[in-house]
Amino acid sequence: MLDKYDPNNKDHVRIKEGIEVGNGLPTLRTGPQIIEALEKSGFEVLEYYDANRGVHEERQIPWYASLDGSFTLNGFRMTYIGRLCTHAMVSTLEFLRIAPTGSTKVSAMLNATAIDLCDGGREEIFTPSFFFVARKK
């Protein structure tokens, strides 16, 4: 989680928890919390940063752009309409017993997680690329 994350903001908490559930992650921590945990564990932190910093600057493509979708051949499947079509197809395949039971639930969870990831990236409260270099003291 990034510095803009506010644990008192219900929307931020919803996004964070959606990312954790959808990606099977333990509780996400902020950069300072990660650095503190590394130091308490006996590591010397040499360098750390968000590898996606500046992602919203001009000429940058945000890391979540492929999840956000666009009305192109490649991007349509990730648009709201594309996700509805995919979800409907998965539901139909499950109903016809071509796809296993539970496929529709998985599809819904993955779609919700993609939305949470995009929201987290757009609001600059989540990064998938917190980078650090540490060595054992």
Short mmCIF file of C-alpha atoms in Angstrom, two decimals, residues 2-137:
data_model
loop_
_atom_site.label_atom_id
_atom_site.label_comp_id
_atom_site.label_asym_id
_atom_site.label_seq_id
_atom_site.Cartn_x
_atom_site.Cartn_y
_atom_site.Cartn_z
CA LEU A 2 1.21 3.50 -0.74
CA ASP A 3 1.31 6.67 1.34
CA LYS A 4 -2.05 7.88 0.01
CA TYR A 5 -3.77 4.83 1.55
CA ASP A 6 -6.05 5.92 4.40
CA PRO A 7 -7.18 3.08 6.71
CA ASN A 8 -10.09 5.28 7.84
CA ASN A 9 -11.40 5.66 4.28
CA LYS A 10 -14.00 2.91 3.72
CA ASP A 11 -13.41 2.91 -0.04
CA HIS A 12 -9.64 2.46 0.44
CA VAL A 13 -10.26 -0.43 2.84
CA ARG A 14 -12.71 -2.04 0.37
CA ILE A 15 -10.12 -1.79 -2.42
CA LYS A 16 -7.34 -3.17 -0.22
CA GLU A 17 -9.41 -6.11 1.01
CA GLY A 18 -10.62 -6.87 -2.51
CA ILE A 19 -7.02 -7.05 -3.73
CA GLU A 20 -6.04 -9.29 -0.80
CA VAL A 21 -8.94 -11.72 -1.31
CA GLY A 22 -8.75 -11.81 -5.10
CA ASN A 23 -5.01 -12.42 -5.15
CA GLY A 24 -4.84 -14.72 -2.12
CA LEU A 25 -2.59 -12.29 -0.25
CA PRO A 26 -2.02 -11.78 3.45
CA THR A 27 -2.74 -8.34 4.89
CA LEU A 28 -1.05 -5.74 2.69
CA ARG A 29 1.30 -3.32 4.42
CA THR A 30 2.59 0.13 3.61
CA GLY A 31 6.17 0.75 2.49
CA PRO A 32 7.28 2.10 5.89
CA GLN A 33 5.76 -0.94 7.62
CA ILE A 34 7.64 -3.28 5.29
CA ILE A 35 10.93 -1.46 5.88
CA GLU A 36 10.38 -1.54 9.65
CA ALA A 37 9.66 -5.29 9.53
CA LEU A 38 12.83 -5.90 7.50
CA GLU A 39 14.93 -3.92 9.97
CA LYS A 40 13.37 -5.71 12.97
CA SER A 41 14.21 -9.01 11.25
CA GLY A 42 17.88 -8.09 11.14
CA PHE A 43 18.18 -6.68 7.65
CA GLU A 44 19.87 -3.51 6.57
CA VAL A 45 17.69 -1.84 3.96
CA LEU A 46 19.94 -0.40 1.26
CA GLU A 47 17.29 0.95 -1.10
CA TYR A 48 13.52 0.98 -1.51
CA TYR A 49 10.96 2.66 -3.74
CA ASP A 50 7.75 2.18 -5.68
CA ALA A 51 8.89 1.03 -9.12
CA ASN A 52 5.69 2.55 -10.54
CA ARG A 53 6.23 6.03 -9.16
CA GLY A 54 5.33 8.69 -11.67
CA VAL A 55 2.94 6.33 -13.42
CA HIS A 56 0.39 9.08 -14.02
CA GLU A 57 2.85 11.44 -15.65
CA GLU A 58 2.44 12.33 -19.29
CA ARG A 59 3.77 9.63 -21.66
CA GLN A 60 3.51 6.92 -19.01
CA ILE A 61 1.24 3.91 -19.33
CA PRO A 62 -0.16 2.95 -15.91
CA TRP A 63 0.60 -0.57 -14.72
CA TYR A 64 -3.12 -1.31 -14.48
CA ALA A 65 -3.93 -0.18 -18.06
CA SER A 66 -4.28 -3.74 -19.38
CA LEU A 67 -6.79 -4.53 -16.62
CA ASP A 68 -8.75 -1.34 -17.27
CA GLY A 69 -9.64 -2.27 -20.83
CA SER A 70 -10.16 -0.24 -23.97
CA PHE A 71 -12.35 -0.58 -27.02
CA THR A 72 -9.72 -2.31 -29.16
CA LEU A 73 -9.41 -5.95 -30.23
CA ASN A 74 -7.01 -6.68 -27.38
CA GLY A 75 -8.58 -4.47 -24.73
CA PHE A 76 -12.31 -5.13 -25.22
CA ARG A 77 -12.40 -8.22 -23.02
CA MET A 78 -11.35 -6.11 -20.01
CA THR A 79 -13.98 -3.37 -20.50
CA TYR A 80 -17.19 -3.47 -18.47
CA ILE A 81 -19.10 -4.85 -21.46
CA GLY A 82 -16.33 -7.36 -22.22
CA ARG A 83 -16.37 -8.60 -18.63
CA LEU A 84 -20.16 -8.98 -18.76
CA CYS A 85 -19.86 -11.04 -21.96
CA THR A 86 -17.12 -13.23 -20.49
CA HIS A 87 -19.06 -13.72 -17.27
CA ALA A 88 -22.22 -14.63 -19.21
CA MET A 89 -20.25 -17.17 -21.25
CA VAL A 90 -18.74 -18.73 -18.13
CA SER A 91 -22.20 -18.89 -16.53
CA THR A 92 -23.61 -20.58 -19.64
CA LEU A 93 -20.75 -23.09 -19.77
CA GLU A 94 -21.23 -23.90 -16.09
CA PHE A 95 -25.00 -24.29 -16.59
CA LEU A 96 -24.35 -26.68 -19.50
CA ARG A 97 -21.86 -28.55 -17.27
CA ILE A 98 -19.02 -27.90 -19.68
CA ALA A 99 -17.24 -25.73 -17.09
CA PRO A 100 -16.94 -27.07 -13.54
CA THR A 101 -19.25 -25.99 -10.75
CA GLY A 102 -18.00 -22.79 -9.15
CA SER A 103 -16.59 -21.31 -12.35
CA THR A 104 -19.11 -18.46 -12.25
CA LYS A 105 -18.08 -17.55 -8.70
CA VAL A 106 -14.42 -17.54 -9.71
CA SER A 107 -15.23 -15.36 -12.73
CA ALA A 108 -17.09 -12.87 -10.52
CA MET A 109 -14.22 -12.76 -8.00
CA LEU A 110 -11.60 -12.19 -10.71
CA ASN A 111 -13.65 -9.42 -12.30
CA ALA A 112 -14.12 -7.72 -8.92
CA THR A 113 -10.40 -8.02 -8.20
CA ALA A 114 -9.48 -6.46 -11.56
CA ILE A 115 -11.73 -3.51 -10.73
CA ASP A 116 -10.15 -3.18 -7.26
CA LEU A 117 -6.65 -3.27 -8.76
CA CYS A 118 -7.56 -0.55 -11.26
CA ASP A 119 -9.16 1.57 -8.53
CA GLY A 120 -6.11 1.10 -6.29
CA GLY A 121 -3.79 2.14 -9.10
CA ARG A 122 -5.92 5.07 -10.20
CA GLU A 123 -6.16 6.42 -6.64
CA GLU A 124 -2.43 5.71 -6.10
CA ILE A 125 -3.03 3.68 -2.94
CA PHE A 126 -1.68 0.34 -4.26
CA THR A 127 1.37 -0.74 -6.19
CA PRO A 128 2.31 -4.25 -7.29
CA SER A 129 5.94 -3.13 -7.54
CA PHE A 130 7.32 -2.05 -4.19
CA PHE A 131 11.04 -2.66 -4.69
CA PHE A 132 13.67 -3.02 -1.96
CA VAL A 133 17.24 -4.22 -1.60
CA ALA A 134 18.27 -5.49 1.82
CA ARG A 135 21.10 -7.53 3.27
CA LYS A 136 21.41 -9.45 6.49
CA LYS A 137 23.27 -7.52 9.18
#
